[in-house]
Tab-separated table of C-alpha atoms in Angstrom:
chain	number	residue	atom	x	y	z
A	80	UNK	CA	0.000	0.000	0.000
A	81	UNK	CA	1.361	3.405	-1.004
A	82	UNK	CA	1.860	5.909	1.805
A	83	UNK	CA	0.184	9.010	0.336
A	84	UNK	CA	0.463	11.146	3.458
A	85	UNK	CA	4.235	11.182	3.846
A	86	UNK	CA	7.173	12.971	2.352
A	87	UNK	CA	10.391	11.127	1.601
A	88	UNK	CA	12.999	13.309	3.366
A	89	UNK	CA	15.792	11.843	1.226
A	90	UNK	CA	13.988	12.658	-2.016
A	91	UNK	CA	13.414	16.278	-0.933
A	92	UNK	CA	9.957	16.509	-2.472
A	93	UNK	CA	6.374	16.482	-1.333
A	94	UNK	CA	3.791	13.907	-2.291
A	95	UNK	CA	0.243	15.075	-2.975
A	96	UNK	CA	-1.898	14.405	0.097
A	97	UNK	CA	-5.702	14.517	-0.030
A	98	UNK	CA	-7.049	17.438	2.042
A	99	UNK	CA	-9.440	15.238	4.013
A	100	UNK	CA	-6.608	12.888	4.979
A	101	UNK	CA	-4.420	15.662	6.391
A	102	UNK	CA	-7.217	17.554	8.144
A	103	UNK	CA	-8.387	14.371	9.867
A	104	UNK	CA	-4.889	13.591	11.168
A	105	UNK	CA	-5.104	15.437	14.485
A	106	UNK	CA	-1.483	14.890	15.526
A	107	UNK	CA	-0.194	16.193	12.176
A	108	UNK	CA	-2.576	19.148	12.242
A	109	UNK	CA	-1.566	20.043	15.818
A	110	UNK	CA	2.116	20.016	14.860
A	111	UNK	CA	1.460	22.111	11.739
A	112	UNK	CA	-0.557	24.643	13.773
A	113	UNK	CA	2.243	24.910	16.335
A	114	UNK	CA	4.813	25.451	13.567
A	115	UNK	CA	2.697	28.185	11.966
A	116	UNK	CA	2.178	29.801	15.395
A	117	UNK	CA	5.969	29.827	15.949
A	118	UNK	CA	6.493	31.280	12.461
A	119	UNK	CA	3.946	33.997	13.259
A	120	UNK	CA	5.616	34.848	16.587
A	121	UNK	CA	9.061	35.109	14.988
A	122	UNK	CA	7.712	37.203	12.118
A	123	UNK	CA	5.748	39.512	14.432
A	124	UNK	CA	8.630	40.183	16.836
A	125	UNK	CA	11.534	40.297	14.336
A	126	UNK	CA	11.274	44.083	13.872
A	127	UNK	CA	11.960	44.635	17.584
A	128	UNK	CA	15.230	42.684	17.481
A	129	UNK	CA	18.742	43.872	16.766
A	130	UNK	CA	20.353	42.946	13.429
A	131	UNK	CA	21.723	39.615	14.662
A	132	UNK	CA	18.381	38.669	16.225
A	133	UNK	CA	16.505	39.580	13.033
A	134	UNK	CA	18.880	37.421	10.999
A	135	UNK	CA	18.271	34.439	13.286
A	136	UNK	CA	14.494	35.007	13.234
A	137	UNK	CA	14.487	35.250	9.415
A	138	UNK	CA	16.531	32.047	9.138
A	139	UNK	CA	14.178	30.221	11.511
A	140	UNK	CA	11.153	31.458	9.503
A	141	UNK	CA	12.670	30.211	6.248
A	142	UNK	CA	13.390	26.798	7.774
A	143	UNK	CA	9.850	26.539	9.176
A	144	UNK	CA	8.476	27.512	5.773
A	145	UNK	CA	10.529	24.759	4.084
A	146	UNK	CA	9.471	22.175	6.665
A	147	UNK	CA	5.795	23.069	6.323
A	148	UNK	CA	5.943	22.944	2.519
A	149	UNK	CA	7.679	19.551	2.522
A	150	UNK	CA	4.884	18.234	4.700
A	151	UNK	CA	1.926	19.233	2.560
A	152	UNK	CA	1.241	22.811	3.655
A	153	UNK	CA	0.629	25.241	0.800
A	154	UNK	CA	2.089	28.757	0.788
A	155	UNK	CA	-0.072	31.809	0.281
A	156	UNK	CA	2.524	33.976	-1.422
A	157	UNK	CA	1.060	35.372	-4.637
A	158	UNK	CA	0.820	39.111	-5.264
A	159	UNK	CA	-2.540	40.196	-6.651
A	160	UNK	CA	-5.853	41.614	-5.448
A	161	UNK	CA	-6.478	41.829	-1.698
A	162	UNK	CA	-8.671	39.037	-0.323
A	163	UNK	CA	-9.621	39.296	3.356
A	164	UNK	CA	-9.701	35.509	3.869
A	165	UNK	CA	-6.120	35.134	2.532
A	166	UNK	CA	-4.415	38.433	3.396
A	167	UNK	CA	-3.718	40.621	6.401
A	168	UNK	CA	-2.479	44.171	5.891
A	169	UNK	CA	0.879	44.740	7.519
A	170	UNK	CA	0.658	48.533	7.357
A	171	UNK	CA	-2.993	49.033	8.381
A	172	UNK	CA	-3.938	50.690	5.092
A	173	UNK	CA	-7.667	50.950	4.360
A	174	UNK	CA	-9.211	48.410	1.979
A	175	UNK	CA	-12.575	50.054	1.409
A	176	UNK	CA	-13.853	50.165	-2.145
A	177	UNK	CA	-12.117	48.187	-4.864
A	178	UNK	CA	-9.755	45.387	-3.937
A	179	UNK	CA	-6.335	47.045	-4.222
A	180	UNK	CA	-3.348	45.175	-5.592
A	181	UNK	CA	-1.061	43.883	-2.862
A	182	UNK	CA	2.495	42.655	-2.439
A	183	UNK	CA	3.141	39.751	-0.067
A	184	UNK	CA	5.505	40.741	2.745
A	185	UNK	CA	5.476	37.360	4.504
A	186	UNK	CA	3.641	34.257	3.301
A	187	UNK	CA	0.570	32.672	4.757
A	188	UNK	CA	-0.120	28.948	5.048
A	189	UNK	CA	-3.056	26.730	4.230
A	190	UNK	CA	-4.089	23.131	3.861
A	191	UNK	CA	-6.701	22.854	1.148
A	192	UNK	CA	-9.338	25.456	1.965
A	193	UNK	CA	-8.323	25.763	5.633
A	194	UNK	CA	-6.276	28.905	6.257
A	195	UNK	CA	-3.666	28.423	8.997
A	196	UNK	CA	-2.110	31.881	8.699
A	197	UNK	CA	-3.056	34.733	6.395
A	198	UNK	CA	-0.255	36.270	4.321
A	199	UNK	CA	0.945	39.648	5.544
A	200	UNK	CA	0.713	42.091	2.679
A	201	UNK	CA	1.385	45.703	1.777
A	202	UNK	CA	-0.872	47.641	-0.559
A	203	UNK	CA	0.795	48.384	-3.879
A	204	UNK	CA	-0.230	52.025	-4.206
A	205	UNK	CA	1.177	52.565	-7.667
A	206	UNK	CA	2.352	55.994	-8.840
A	207	UNK	CA	-1.084	57.704	-8.663
A	208	UNK	CA	-2.352	56.496	-5.278
A	209	UNK	CA	-1.333	58.705	-2.317
A	210	UNK	CA	-0.157	57.097	0.921
A	211	UNK	CA	-2.577	57.073	3.865
A	212	UNK	CA	-2.675	60.504	5.466
A	213	UNK	CA	-0.949	62.099	2.444
A	214	UNK	CA	-3.046	65.079	1.326
A	215	UNK	CA	-1.132	65.802	-1.876
């Protein structure tokens, strides 16, 4: 019987895992949630660290991202229109009206349709859109 829910660490690639199989695996889901929580904590507090601390936090985030991807977690890392269910503004810019284009600052994570962490994004204002609070 083929083991669909596992990644061969020696092969360095991910096998396709059915969403229902991963979401029903409580131990796997708990570990994935804890990894995404740690990623979020490191990402949130990195700005308050000195240069060496930021470098360590960034390295740890990249390693967590790789580990999650190898184990069936999908990245939310595409620039495009803002979608509240997938994106969280990092700068607190308003999103009223049309869905503005965004740039991903740090990725989000999901398994199938279940969002584990929304991507942190910045609004791409373009040359004609003034910054928030800019009256010119």
